Amino acid sequence: MKGLITFSTPYLLFIYLLCILFTTETEAGSRNGDGVYVVYMGSASSAANAYRAQILINTMFKRRANDLVHTYKHGFTGFAARLTAEEAKAIAKKPGVISVFPDPNFQLHTTHSWDFLKYQTSVKIDSGPPSTASDGSYDSIVGILDTGIWPESESFNDKDMGPIPSRWKGTCMEAKDFKSTNCNRKIIGARYYKNPDDDSEYYTTRDVIGHGSHTSSTIAGSAVENASYYGVASGTAKGGSPNARIAMYKVCNPGGCTGSSILAAFDDAIADGVDVLSLSLGAPAYARIDLNTDPIAIGAFHAVEQGILVICSAGNDGPDGGTVTNTAPWIMTVAANTIDRDFESDVVLGGNKVIKGEGIHFANASKSPVYPLIHGKSAKNADASEGEARACEFGSLDQDKVKGKIVLCENVGGSSYASAARDEVKSKGGIGCVFVDDRTRAVASAYGAFPTTVIDSMEAAEIFSYLNSTKDPVATILPTATVEKFTPAPAVAYFSSRGPSSLTRSILKPDITAPGVAILAAWTGNDSAISLEGKPAAQYNVISGTSMAAPHVTAVASLIKSQHPTWSPSAIRSAIMTTATQTNNDKGLITTETGAAATPYDSGAGELSSTASMQPGLVYETTETDYLNFLCYYGYNVTTIKAISKALPVNFTCPADSNLDLISTINYPSIGISGFKGTGNKTVTRTVTNVGGDGVAEYTVSVETPPGITIKVTPEKLQFTKDGEKLTYQVIVSATASPKQDVFGALTWSNAKYKVRSPIVISSESSRTN
């Protein structure tokens, strides 16, 4: 089994664990040794590419049509098919074939938010998206590659929406449980993709997991009052871009998300006419997929060529460095942070000592400490090790010692989870679980009707002291209480994947961070796994992950597109990045889960601002030539690049001195300099476009310089005479010695109205790290 595409929440942790099985093997096929391969042949605008692809398809599959899985013809050329390894090798040698690779299986990135974003930018508003929402003159169309959608959710009602935009060319595919009438003026498109290894029951756009409904409603859900998860996180559920139209491309099923389906969805979305594409999925960090065999990077490149911004989650493999995924420079990559809402479930010890905890549960335990309390180590069975019992691992506890007690469990080895400890305690007759884990303490998970809470090691020290000094220790776990205006927030979530990018250190990734912890949004209407016994099925769910963060950025991008329909994908990305915030609601710097100040490897340019991004003042436009030069610098030859790109300039050639260090020179909103040894100077150039709307405008630069580094910007002032004017400046970096570790700074162009900030990362390491 190849790797699964990642959902971003602890709720779907079991899917994530399956991703450990990610390999480069092909899927099992109908003929022994066969597998599904993707054959990528570059731009669809090339008649030669299209002709060669059709000849291959006609020659190979005339008598074996069932082996042809997908064909690609709108945004790019190629196909996916069942092939033997020998056939795949032979096709790879054919003229016009850029790459042939086994069909990978990716993972989903899952482990109140709009109000918090508005508060962070000092805009007072009750709920929902920024007050600058589209007036309907251009309703953006958001394509979402995910698990499908639950159309009956109130979040997808189309009340008061105007007609479907005439430019829409997509369709609403029917299935046994999904009719054309399930689409409306909100859900305007619905497609699913057949995976030959899937059960036919998944041949429908209906969401059977919940993830796609959650991400869709976060982006573009209609306002639903009194939404909650059984009373938790109660309020008005509303997407960030409620006027946007949704086109769902179901590429994921319980078995994962195949790369061949993802490419088919990109190909269809390009032809259908979407404005923005959102993907909350990707390969696991250790997969290290190269650009020409990465379906997301390939599909995104061709989408961006057609003017479609592609936004992807960064992955849930944090907090280790170098784990960020979806890092191609034409993709906008999103990390996850907390918001100013906490779900508190406290532990009360004998003597009414209160220990603060985190968790969502719906138990009816006594509010007084009347239940016996025991440490997992003291309740171990004869066959378990001490470490297993401390973590309350499966089968480690003695039923006679646990029955009727609250059990204190610990994440001893760093690989245990509160949900697993809860299950073990519950199975042995325990009545509550207190789980010690510094990592997950700030990320509330739902535990159903069984009393469960998570505390950190400092809080646990008080419980251990109590256990060791009391003959008959007792405790209780209080019901979940929602704490609003929680401080400090935001903080980067522990699970959020971190930079630097394994693709290149010269492009800072992630690009931005956004709310991704304990986000309430729509769910399937029949999920017994998250529903309480004797209660109606949950219509909304609270989950976490970079899967939840990417939709927040997608919503804001959709709003910007509605206000500025002619803006390029890179202009929208720049507007979001350069207006990001770096401070929390305590007026301190954004931190990580440890309390340390976040670096750009944790949070990119900072946290998304849902209001300032609508009027950025200046934008950095990364042109198609920039991306083509990136391919040159990365090592691709002109022949390959000509096959990939739809509109290569006639006289385009790779720079004679192309090398990885030159990646720093593409016109990106952040600045990454790698291989800097401290001798001589390093100079990079950037160009900004005036979009402030005032015509004449002057900006002055200020620089945040890291210790041991000198940064000079020339000129120090930019004087614009009209809107749309472009001006160029240079950044010259020098030092007296090679930096011993990566260092961080920033430069900001500002005037009385705008602040346009770019983070700077300087590293002595080489550009490419994998």
Short mmCIF file of C-alpha atoms in Angstrom, two decimals, residues 436 438 455-463:
data_model
loop_
_atom_site.label_atom_id
_atom_site.label_comp_id
_atom_site.label_asym_id
_atom_site.label_seq_id
_atom_site.Cartn_x
_atom_site.Cartn_y
_atom_site.Cartn_z
CA VAL A 436 -0.60 13.56 30.62
CA ASP A 438 2.55 18.23 26.84
CA ILE A 455 -3.14 17.84 31.24
CA ASP A 456 0.51 18.83 30.86
CA SER A 457 3.47 17.54 32.89
CA MET A 458 3.56 20.58 35.19
CA GLU A 459 -0.09 20.08 36.05
CA ALA A 460 0.54 16.35 36.45
CA ALA A 461 3.24 16.99 39.06
CA GLU A 462 0.55 18.19 41.46
CA ILE A 463 -1.50 15.04 40.92
#
